[in-house]
JSON list of C-alpha atoms in Angstrom, two decimals:
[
{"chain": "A", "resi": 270, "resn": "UNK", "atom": "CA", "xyz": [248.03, 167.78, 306.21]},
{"chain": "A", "resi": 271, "resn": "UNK", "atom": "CA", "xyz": [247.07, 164.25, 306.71]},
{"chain": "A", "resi": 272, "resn": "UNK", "atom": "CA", "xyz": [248.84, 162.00, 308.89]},
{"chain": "A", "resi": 273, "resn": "UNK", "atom": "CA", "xyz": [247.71, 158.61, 310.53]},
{"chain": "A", "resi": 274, "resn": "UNK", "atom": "CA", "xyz": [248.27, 157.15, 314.16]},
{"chain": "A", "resi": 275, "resn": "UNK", "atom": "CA", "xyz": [248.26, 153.74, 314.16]},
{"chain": "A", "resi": 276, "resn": "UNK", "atom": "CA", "xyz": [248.93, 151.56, 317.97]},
{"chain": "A", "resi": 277, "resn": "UNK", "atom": "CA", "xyz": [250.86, 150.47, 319.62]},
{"chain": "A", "resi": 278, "resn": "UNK", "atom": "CA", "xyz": [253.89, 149.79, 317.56]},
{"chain": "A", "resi": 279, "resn": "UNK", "atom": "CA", "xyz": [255.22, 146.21, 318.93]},
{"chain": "A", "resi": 280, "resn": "UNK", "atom": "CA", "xyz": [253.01, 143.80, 321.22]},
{"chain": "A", "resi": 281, "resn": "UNK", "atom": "CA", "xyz": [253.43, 140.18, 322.74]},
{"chain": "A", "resi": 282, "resn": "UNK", "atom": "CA", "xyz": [250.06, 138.54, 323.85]},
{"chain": "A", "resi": 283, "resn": "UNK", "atom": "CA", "xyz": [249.64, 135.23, 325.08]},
{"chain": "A", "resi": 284, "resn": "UNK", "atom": "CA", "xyz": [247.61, 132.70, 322.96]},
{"chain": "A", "resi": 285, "resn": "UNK", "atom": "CA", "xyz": [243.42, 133.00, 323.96]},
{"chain": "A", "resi": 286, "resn": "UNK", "atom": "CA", "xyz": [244.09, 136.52, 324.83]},
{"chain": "A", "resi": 287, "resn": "UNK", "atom": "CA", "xyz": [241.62, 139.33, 323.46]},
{"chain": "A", "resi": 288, "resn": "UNK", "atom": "CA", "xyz": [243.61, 141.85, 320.86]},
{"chain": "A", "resi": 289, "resn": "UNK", "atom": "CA", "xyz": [242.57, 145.41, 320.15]},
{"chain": "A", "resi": 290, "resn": "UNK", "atom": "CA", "xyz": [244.68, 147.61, 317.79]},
{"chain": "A", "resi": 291, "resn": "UNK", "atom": "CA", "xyz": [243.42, 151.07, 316.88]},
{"chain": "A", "resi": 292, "resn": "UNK", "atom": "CA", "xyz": [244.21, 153.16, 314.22]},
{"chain": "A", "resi": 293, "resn": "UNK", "atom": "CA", "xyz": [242.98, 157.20, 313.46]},
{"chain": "A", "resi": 294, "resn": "UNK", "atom": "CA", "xyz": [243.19, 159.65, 310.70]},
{"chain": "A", "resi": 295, "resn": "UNK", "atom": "CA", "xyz": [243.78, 162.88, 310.96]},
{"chain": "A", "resi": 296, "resn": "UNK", "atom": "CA", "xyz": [243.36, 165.79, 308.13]},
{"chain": "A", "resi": 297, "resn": "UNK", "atom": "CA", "xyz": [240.82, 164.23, 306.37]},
{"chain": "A", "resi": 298, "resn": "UNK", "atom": "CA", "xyz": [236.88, 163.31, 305.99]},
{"chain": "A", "resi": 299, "resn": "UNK", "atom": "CA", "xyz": [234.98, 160.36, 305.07]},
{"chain": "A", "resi": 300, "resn": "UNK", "atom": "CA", "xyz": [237.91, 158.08, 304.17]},
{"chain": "A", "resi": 301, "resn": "UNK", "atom": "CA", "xyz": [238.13, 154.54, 303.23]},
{"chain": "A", "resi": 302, "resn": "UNK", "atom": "CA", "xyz": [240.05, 152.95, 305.68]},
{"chain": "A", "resi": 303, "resn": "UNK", "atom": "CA", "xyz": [241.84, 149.27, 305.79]},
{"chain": "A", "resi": 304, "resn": "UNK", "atom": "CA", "xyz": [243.66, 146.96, 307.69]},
{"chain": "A", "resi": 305, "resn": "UNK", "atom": "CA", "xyz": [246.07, 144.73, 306.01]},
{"chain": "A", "resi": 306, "resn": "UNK", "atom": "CA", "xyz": [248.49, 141.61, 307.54]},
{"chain": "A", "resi": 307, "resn": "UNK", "atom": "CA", "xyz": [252.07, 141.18, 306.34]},
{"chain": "A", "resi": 308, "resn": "UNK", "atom": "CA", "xyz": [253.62, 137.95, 307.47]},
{"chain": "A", "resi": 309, "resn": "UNK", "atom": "CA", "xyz": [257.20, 136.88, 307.13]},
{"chain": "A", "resi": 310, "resn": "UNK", "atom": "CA", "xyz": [258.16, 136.77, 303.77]},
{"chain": "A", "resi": 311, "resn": "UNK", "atom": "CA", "xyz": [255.06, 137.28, 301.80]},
{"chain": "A", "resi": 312, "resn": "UNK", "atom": "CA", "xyz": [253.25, 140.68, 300.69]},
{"chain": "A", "resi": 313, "resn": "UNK", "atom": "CA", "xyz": [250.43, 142.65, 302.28]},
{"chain": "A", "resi": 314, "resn": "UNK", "atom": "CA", "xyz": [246.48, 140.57, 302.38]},
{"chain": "A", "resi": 315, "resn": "UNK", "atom": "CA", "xyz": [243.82, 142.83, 302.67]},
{"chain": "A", "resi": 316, "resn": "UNK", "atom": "CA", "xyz": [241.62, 141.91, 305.72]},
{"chain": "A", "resi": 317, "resn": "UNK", "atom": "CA", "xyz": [239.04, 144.41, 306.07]},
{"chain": "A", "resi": 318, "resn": "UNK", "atom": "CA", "xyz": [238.08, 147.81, 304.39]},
{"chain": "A", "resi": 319, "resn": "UNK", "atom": "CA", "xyz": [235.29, 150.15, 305.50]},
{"chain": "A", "resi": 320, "resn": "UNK", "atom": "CA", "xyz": [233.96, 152.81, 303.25]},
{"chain": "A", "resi": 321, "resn": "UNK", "atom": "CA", "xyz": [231.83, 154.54, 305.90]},
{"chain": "A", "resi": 322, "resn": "UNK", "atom": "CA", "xyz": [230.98, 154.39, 309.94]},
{"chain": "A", "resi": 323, "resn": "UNK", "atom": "CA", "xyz": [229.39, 151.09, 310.68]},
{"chain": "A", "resi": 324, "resn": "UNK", "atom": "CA", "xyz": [230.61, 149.38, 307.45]},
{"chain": "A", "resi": 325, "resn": "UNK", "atom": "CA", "xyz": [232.97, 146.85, 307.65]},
{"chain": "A", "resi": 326, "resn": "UNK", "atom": "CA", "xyz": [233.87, 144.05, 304.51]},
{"chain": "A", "resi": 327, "resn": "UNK", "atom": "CA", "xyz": [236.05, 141.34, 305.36]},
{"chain": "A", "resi": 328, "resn": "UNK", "atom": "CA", "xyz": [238.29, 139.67, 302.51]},
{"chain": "A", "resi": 329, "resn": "UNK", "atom": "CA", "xyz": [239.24, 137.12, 304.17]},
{"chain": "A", "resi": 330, "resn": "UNK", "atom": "CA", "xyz": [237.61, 134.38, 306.71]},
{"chain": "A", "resi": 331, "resn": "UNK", "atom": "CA", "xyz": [239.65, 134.68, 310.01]},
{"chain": "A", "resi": 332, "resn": "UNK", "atom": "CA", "xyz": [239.59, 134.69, 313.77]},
{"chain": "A", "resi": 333, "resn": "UNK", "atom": "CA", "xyz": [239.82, 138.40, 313.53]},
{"chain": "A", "resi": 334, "resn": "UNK", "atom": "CA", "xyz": [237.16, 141.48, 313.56]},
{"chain": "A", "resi": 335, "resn": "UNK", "atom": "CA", "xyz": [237.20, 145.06, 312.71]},
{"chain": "A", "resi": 336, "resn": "UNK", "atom": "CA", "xyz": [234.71, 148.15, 313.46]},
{"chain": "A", "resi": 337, "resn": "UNK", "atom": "CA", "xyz": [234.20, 151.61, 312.86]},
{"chain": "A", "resi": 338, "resn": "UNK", "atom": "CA", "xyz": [232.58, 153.44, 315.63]},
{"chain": "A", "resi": 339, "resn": "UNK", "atom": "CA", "xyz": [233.80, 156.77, 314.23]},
{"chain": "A", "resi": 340, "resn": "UNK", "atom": "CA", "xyz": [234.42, 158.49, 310.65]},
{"chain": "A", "resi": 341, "resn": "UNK", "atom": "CA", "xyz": [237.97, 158.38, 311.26]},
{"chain": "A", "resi": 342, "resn": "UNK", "atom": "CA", "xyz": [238.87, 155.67, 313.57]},
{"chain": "A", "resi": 343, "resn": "UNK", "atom": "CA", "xyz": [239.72, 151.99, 312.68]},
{"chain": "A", "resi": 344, "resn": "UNK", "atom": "CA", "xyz": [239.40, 148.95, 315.35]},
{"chain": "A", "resi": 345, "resn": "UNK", "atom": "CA", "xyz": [240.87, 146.02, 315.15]},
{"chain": "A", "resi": 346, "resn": "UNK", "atom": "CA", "xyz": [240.11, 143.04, 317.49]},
{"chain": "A", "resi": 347, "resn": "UNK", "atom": "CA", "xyz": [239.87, 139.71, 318.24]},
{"chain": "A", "resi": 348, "resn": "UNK", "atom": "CA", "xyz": [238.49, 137.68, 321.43]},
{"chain": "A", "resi": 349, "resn": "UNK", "atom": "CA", "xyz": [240.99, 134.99, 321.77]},
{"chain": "A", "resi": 350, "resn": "UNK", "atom": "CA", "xyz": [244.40, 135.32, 319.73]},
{"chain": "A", "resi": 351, "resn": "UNK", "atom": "CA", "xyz": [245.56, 132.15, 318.17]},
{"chain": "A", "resi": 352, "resn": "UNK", "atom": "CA", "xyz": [249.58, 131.52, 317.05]},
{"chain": "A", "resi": 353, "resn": "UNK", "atom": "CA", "xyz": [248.95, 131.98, 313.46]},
{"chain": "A", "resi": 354, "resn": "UNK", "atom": "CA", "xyz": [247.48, 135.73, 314.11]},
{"chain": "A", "resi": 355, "resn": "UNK", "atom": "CA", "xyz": [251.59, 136.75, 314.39]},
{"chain": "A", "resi": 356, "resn": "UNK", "atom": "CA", "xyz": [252.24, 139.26, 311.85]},
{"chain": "A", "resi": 357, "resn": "UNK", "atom": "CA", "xyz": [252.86, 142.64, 311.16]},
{"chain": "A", "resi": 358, "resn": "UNK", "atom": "CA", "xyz": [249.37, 144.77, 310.99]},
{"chain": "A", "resi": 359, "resn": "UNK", "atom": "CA", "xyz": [248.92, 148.01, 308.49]},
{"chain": "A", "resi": 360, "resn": "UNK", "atom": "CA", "xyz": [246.28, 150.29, 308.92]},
{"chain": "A", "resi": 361, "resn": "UNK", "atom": "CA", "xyz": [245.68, 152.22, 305.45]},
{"chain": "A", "resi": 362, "resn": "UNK", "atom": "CA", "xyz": [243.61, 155.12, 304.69]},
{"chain": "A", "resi": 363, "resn": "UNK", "atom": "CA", "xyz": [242.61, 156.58, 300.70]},
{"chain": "A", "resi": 364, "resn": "UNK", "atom": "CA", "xyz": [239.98, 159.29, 299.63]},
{"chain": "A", "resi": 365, "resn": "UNK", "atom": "CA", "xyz": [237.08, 157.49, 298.77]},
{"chain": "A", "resi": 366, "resn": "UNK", "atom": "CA", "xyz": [235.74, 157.88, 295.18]},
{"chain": "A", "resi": 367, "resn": "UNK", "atom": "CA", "xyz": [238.84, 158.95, 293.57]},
{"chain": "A", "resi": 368, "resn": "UNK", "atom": "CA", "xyz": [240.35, 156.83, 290.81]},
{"chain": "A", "resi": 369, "resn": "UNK", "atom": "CA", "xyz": [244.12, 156.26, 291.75]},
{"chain": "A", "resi": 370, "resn": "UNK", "atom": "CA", "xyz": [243.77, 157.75, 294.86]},
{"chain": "A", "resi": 371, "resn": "UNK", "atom": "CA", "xyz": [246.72, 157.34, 296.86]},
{"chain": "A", "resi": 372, "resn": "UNK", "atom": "CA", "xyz": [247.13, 154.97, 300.01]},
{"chain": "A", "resi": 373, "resn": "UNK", "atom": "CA", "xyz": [248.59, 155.80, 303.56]},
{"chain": "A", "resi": 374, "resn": "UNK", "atom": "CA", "xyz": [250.01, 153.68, 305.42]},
{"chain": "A", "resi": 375, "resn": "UNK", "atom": "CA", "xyz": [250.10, 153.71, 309.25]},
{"chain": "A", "resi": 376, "resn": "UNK", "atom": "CA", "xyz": [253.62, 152.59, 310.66]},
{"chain": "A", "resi": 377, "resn": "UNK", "atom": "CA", "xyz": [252.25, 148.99, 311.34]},
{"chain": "A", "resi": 378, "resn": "UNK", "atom": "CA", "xyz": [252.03, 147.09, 314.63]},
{"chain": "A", "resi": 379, "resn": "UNK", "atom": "CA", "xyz": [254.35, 144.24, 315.18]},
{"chain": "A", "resi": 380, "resn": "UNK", "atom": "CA", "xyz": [252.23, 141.63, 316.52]},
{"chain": "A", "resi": 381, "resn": "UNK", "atom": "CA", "xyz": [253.38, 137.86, 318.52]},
{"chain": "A", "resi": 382, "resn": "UNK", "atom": "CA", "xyz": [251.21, 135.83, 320.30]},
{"chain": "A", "resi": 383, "resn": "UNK", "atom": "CA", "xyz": [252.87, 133.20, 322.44]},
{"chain": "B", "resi": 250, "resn": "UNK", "atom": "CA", "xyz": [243.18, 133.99, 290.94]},
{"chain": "B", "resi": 251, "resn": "UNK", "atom": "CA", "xyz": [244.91, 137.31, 291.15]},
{"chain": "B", "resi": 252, "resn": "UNK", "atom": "CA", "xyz": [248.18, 137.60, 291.64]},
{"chain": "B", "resi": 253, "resn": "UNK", "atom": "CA", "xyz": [251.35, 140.15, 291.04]},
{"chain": "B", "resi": 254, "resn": "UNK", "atom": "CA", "xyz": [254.84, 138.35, 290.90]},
{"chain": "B", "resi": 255, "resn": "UNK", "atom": "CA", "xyz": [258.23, 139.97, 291.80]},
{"chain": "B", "resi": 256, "resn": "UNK", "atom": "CA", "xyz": [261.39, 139.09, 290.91]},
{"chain": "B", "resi": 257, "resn": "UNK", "atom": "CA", "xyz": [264.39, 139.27, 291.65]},
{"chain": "B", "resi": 258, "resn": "UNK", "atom": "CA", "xyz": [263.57, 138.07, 295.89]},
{"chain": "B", "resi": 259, "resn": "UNK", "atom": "CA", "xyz": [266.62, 139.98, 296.95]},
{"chain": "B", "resi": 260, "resn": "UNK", "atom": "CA", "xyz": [269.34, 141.87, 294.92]},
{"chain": "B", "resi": 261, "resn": "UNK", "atom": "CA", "xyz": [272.89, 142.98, 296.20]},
{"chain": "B", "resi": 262, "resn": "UNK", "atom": "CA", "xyz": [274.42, 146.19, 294.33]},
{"chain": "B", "resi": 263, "resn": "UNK", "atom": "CA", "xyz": [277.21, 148.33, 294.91]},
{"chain": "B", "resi": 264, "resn": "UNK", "atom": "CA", "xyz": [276.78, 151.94, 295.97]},
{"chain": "B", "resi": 265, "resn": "UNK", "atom": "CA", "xyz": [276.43, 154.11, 292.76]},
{"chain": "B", "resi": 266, "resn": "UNK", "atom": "CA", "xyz": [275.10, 150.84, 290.63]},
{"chain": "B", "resi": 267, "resn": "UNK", "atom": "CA", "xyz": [271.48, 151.06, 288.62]},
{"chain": "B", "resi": 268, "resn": "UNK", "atom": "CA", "xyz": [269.12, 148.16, 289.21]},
{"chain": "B", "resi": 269, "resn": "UNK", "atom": "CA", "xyz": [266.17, 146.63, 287.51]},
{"chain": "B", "resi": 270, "resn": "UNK", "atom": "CA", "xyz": [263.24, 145.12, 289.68]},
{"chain": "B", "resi": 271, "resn": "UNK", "atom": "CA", "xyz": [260.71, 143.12, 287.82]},
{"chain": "B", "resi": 272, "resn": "UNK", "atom": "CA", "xyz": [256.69, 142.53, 288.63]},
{"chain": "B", "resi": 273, "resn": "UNK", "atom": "CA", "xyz": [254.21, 140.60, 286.82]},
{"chain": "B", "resi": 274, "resn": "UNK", "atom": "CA", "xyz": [250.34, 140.55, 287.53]},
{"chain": "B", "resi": 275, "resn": "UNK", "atom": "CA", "xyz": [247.47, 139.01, 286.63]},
{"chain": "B", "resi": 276, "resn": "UNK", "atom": "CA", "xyz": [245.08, 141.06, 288.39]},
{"chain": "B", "resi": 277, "resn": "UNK", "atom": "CA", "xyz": [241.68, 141.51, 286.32]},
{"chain": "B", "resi": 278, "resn": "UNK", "atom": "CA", "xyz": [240.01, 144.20, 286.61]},
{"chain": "B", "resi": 279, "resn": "UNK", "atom": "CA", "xyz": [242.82, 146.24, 286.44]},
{"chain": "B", "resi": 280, "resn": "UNK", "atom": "CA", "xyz": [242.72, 150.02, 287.66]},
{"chain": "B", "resi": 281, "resn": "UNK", "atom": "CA", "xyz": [246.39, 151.18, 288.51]},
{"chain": "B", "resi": 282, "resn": "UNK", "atom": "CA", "xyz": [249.81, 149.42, 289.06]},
{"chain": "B", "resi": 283, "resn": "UNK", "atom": "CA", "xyz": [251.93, 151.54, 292.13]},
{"chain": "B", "resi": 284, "resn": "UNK", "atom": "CA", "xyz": [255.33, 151.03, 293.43]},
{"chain": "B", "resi": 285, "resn": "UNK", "atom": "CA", "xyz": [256.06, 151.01, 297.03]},
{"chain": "B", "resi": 286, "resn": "UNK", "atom": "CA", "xyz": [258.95, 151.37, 299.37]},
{"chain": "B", "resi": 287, "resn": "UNK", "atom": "CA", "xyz": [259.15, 149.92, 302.39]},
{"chain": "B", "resi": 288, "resn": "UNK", "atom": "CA", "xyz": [261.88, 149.93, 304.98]},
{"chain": "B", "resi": 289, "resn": "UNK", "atom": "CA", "xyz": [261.70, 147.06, 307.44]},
{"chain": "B", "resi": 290, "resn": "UNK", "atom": "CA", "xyz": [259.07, 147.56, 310.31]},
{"chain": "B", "resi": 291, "resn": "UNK", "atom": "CA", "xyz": [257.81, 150.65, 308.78]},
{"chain": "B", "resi": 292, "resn": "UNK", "atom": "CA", "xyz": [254.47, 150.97, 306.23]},
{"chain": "B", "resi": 293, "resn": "UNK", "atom": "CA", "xyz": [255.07, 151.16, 302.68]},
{"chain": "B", "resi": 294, "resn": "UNK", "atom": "CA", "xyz": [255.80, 154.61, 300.88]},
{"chain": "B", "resi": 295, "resn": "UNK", "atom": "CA", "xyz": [254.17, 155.31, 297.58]},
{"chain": "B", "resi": 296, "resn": "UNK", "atom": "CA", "xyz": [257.05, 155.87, 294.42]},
{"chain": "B", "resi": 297, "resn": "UNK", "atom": "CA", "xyz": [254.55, 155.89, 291.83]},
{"chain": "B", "resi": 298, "resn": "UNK", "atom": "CA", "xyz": [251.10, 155.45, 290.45]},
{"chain": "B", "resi": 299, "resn": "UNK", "atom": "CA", "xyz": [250.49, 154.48, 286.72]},
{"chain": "B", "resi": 300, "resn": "UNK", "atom": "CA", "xyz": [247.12, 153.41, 285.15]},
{"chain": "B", "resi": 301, "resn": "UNK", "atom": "CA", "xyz": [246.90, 151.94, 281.87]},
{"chain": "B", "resi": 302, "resn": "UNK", "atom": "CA", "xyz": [247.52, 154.42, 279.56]},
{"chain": "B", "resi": 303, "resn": "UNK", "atom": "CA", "xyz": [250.78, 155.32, 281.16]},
{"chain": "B", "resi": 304, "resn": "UNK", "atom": "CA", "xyz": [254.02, 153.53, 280.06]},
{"chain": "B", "resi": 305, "resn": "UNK", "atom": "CA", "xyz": [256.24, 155.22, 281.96]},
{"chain": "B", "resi": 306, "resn": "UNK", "atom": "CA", "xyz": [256.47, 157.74, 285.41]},
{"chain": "B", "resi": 307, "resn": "UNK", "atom": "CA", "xyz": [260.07, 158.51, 287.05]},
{"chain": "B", "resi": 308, "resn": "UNK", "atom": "CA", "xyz": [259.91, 160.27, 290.73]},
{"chain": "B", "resi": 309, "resn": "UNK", "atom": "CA", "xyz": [263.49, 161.30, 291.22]},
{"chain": "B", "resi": 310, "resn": "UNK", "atom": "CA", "xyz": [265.72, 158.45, 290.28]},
{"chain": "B", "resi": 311, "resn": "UNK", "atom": "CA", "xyz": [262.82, 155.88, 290.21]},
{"chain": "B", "resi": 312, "resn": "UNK", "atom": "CA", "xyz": [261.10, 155.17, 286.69]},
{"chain": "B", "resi": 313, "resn": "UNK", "atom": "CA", "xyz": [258.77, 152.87, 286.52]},
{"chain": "B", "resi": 314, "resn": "UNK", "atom": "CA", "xyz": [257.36, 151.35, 283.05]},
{"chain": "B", "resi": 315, "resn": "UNK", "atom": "CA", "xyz": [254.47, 149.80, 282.27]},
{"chain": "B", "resi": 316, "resn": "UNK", "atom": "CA", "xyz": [253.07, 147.48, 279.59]},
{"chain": "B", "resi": 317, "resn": "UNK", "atom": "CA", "xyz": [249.83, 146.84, 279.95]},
{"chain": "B", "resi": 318, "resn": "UNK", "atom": "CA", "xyz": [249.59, 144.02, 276.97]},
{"chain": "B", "resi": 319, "resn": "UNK", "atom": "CA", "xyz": [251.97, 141.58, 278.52]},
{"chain": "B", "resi": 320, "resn": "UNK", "atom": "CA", "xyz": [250.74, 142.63, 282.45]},
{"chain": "B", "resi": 321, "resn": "UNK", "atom": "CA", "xyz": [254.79, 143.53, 283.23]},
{"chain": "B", "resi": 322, "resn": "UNK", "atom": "CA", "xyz": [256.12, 146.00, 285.03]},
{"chain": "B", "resi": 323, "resn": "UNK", "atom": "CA", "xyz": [259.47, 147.59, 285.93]},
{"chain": "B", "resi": 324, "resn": "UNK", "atom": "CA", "xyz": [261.13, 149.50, 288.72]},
{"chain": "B", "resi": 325, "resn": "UNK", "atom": "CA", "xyz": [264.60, 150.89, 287.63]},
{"chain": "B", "resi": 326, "resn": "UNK", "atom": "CA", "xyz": [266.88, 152.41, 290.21]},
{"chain": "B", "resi": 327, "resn": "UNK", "atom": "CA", "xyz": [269.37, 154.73, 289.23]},
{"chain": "B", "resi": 328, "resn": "UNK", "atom": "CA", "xyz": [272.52, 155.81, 290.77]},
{"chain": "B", "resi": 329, "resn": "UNK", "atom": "CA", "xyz": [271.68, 153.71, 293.84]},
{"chain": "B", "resi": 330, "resn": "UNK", "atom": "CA", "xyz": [272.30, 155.43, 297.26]},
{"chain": "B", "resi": 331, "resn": "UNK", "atom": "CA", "xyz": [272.61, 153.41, 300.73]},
{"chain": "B", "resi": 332, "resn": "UNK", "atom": "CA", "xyz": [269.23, 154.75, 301.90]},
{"chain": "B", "resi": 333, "resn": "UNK", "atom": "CA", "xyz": [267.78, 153.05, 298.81]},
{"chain": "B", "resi": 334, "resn": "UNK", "atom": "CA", "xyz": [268.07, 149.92, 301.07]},
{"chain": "B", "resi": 335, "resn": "UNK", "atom": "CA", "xyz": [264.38, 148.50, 301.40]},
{"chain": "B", "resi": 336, "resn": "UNK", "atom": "CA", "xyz": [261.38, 146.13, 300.42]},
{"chain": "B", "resi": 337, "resn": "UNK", "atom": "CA", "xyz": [260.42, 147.50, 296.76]},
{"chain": "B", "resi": 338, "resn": "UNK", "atom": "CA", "xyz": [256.75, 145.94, 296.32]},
{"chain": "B", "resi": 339, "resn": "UNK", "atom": "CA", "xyz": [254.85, 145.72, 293.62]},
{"chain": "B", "resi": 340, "resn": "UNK", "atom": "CA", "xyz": [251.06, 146.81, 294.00]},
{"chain": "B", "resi": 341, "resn": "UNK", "atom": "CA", "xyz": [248.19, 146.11, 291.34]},
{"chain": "B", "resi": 342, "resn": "UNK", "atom": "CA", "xyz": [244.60, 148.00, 292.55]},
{"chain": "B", "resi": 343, "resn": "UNK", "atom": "CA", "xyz": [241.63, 147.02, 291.52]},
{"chain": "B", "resi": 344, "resn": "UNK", "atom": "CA", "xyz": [238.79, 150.15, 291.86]},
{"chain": "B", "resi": 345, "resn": "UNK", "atom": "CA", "xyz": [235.52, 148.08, 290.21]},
{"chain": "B", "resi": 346, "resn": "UNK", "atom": "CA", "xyz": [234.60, 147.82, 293.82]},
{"chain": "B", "resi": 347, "resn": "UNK", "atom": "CA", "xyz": [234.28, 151.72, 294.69]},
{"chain": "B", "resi": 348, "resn": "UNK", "atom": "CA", "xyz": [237.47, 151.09, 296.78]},
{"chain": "B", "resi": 349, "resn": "UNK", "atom": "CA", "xyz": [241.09, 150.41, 296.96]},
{"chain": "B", "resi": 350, "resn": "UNK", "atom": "CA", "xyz": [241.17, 146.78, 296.26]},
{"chain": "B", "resi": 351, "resn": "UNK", "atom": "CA", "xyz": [245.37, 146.67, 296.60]},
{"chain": "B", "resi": 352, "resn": "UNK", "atom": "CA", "xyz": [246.93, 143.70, 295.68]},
{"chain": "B", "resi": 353, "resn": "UNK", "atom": "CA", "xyz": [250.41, 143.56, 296.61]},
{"chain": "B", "resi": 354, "resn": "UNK", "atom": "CA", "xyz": [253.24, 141.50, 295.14]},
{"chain": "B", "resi": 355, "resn": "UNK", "atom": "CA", "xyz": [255.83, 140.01, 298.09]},
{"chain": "B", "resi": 356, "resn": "UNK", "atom": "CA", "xyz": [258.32, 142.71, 297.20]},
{"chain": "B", "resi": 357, "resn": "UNK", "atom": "CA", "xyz": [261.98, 142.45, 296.07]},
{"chain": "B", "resi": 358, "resn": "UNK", "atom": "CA", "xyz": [264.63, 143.14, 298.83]},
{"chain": "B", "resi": 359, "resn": "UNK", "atom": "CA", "xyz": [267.35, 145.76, 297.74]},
{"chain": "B", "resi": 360, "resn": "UNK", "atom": "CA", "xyz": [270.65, 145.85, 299.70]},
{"chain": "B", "resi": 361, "resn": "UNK", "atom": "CA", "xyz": [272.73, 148.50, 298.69]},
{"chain": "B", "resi": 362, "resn": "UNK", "atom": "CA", "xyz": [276.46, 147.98, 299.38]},
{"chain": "B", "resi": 363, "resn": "UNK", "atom": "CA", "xyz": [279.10, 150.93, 299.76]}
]
């Protein structure tokens, strides 16, 4: 079956810090992958999705980036956290090319920079 | 711009009680309309997937309905159990892109009361 890892689960960083979350899939090949922000209150924003190794989109501008260095692993980073990057971080995986395919969610990472 | 609206923000029932949760999009193109549950600090769980052609799909004691003309949806909870308790978000997807383009309402907030 497929499952996905996604850490660490809380984290406090200081403001100008660097940030790396990771996420993996297991079970599965080739899969879209996609990291999403949740703040307080409001619903899930998209902020990258990759459809292969190497290829990263970006939704949104932001002082955040993302890579793929492996089919199944999903990197998120930044150099120097500002306050506004709080928020709670979902990594999501679906089977690419497959009309209604479903979407699995990681159990998030809880981020606040102070 | 696209958007998917939820309503009630929060609803309060009694153990036992059905409920109603209410989601309107304007999300063009449109692919699929899901349901997700999420329980606070965890990722969101799929309940169900319709595409346009569906009107209705019940998991369990979820149904969901669908109306495609006037872009509404519906999430209706029966027999409501304490573990019901959760975010209930509303998620339109958008596949023109050869992706998973979710686009995710800021959920309704279900307390359920013994």
């Amino acid at each position: 079956s497929q499952t996905i890892h996604q850490w660490p689960a809380t984290l406090v960083q200081p403001v100008g810090s660097p940030l790396s979350l990771e996420c993996t899939v297991e079970g599965t090949s080739n899969p879209n992958l996609y990291w999403y922000r949740q703040a307080a209150g409001r619903g899930l924003q998209l902020l990258f999705y990759s459809v292969g190794i190497g290829q990263i989109s970006s939704e949104v501008p932001q002082n955040l980036s993302a890579s793929r260095p492996q089919d199944r692993q999903f990197i998120l980073s930044s150099k120097k956290l500002l306050l506004s990057d709080s928020g709670f971080y979902l990594c999501a995986w679906s089977v690419r090319r497959v009309a209604g395919a479903e979407a699995f969610f990681g159990q998030g990472t809880r981020l606040t920079v102070v | 711009k696209n958007q998917v609206e939820q309503s009630p923000q929060s609803l309060i029932i009694l153990e036992g009680k059905n409920c109603t949760l209410q989601c309107n999009y304007t999300v063009s193109p449109f692919s699929n309309l899901r349901w997700y549950k999420q329980d606070t600090g965890r990722g969101p769980v799929s309940l169900t997937i319709m595409t346009f052609s569906e009107n209705t799909k019940s998991n369990g004691r979820y149904t969901a309905t669908l109306d495609a003309d006037t872009k509404q949806s519906s999430l209706h909870i029966t027999a409501s159990q304490l573990s019901d308790s959760a975010s209930y978000i509303c998620v339109v997807s958008d596949e023109s892109g050869g992706y998973n383009k979710l686009i995710f309402g800021a959920g309704t907030r279900l307390a359920v009361h013994p």
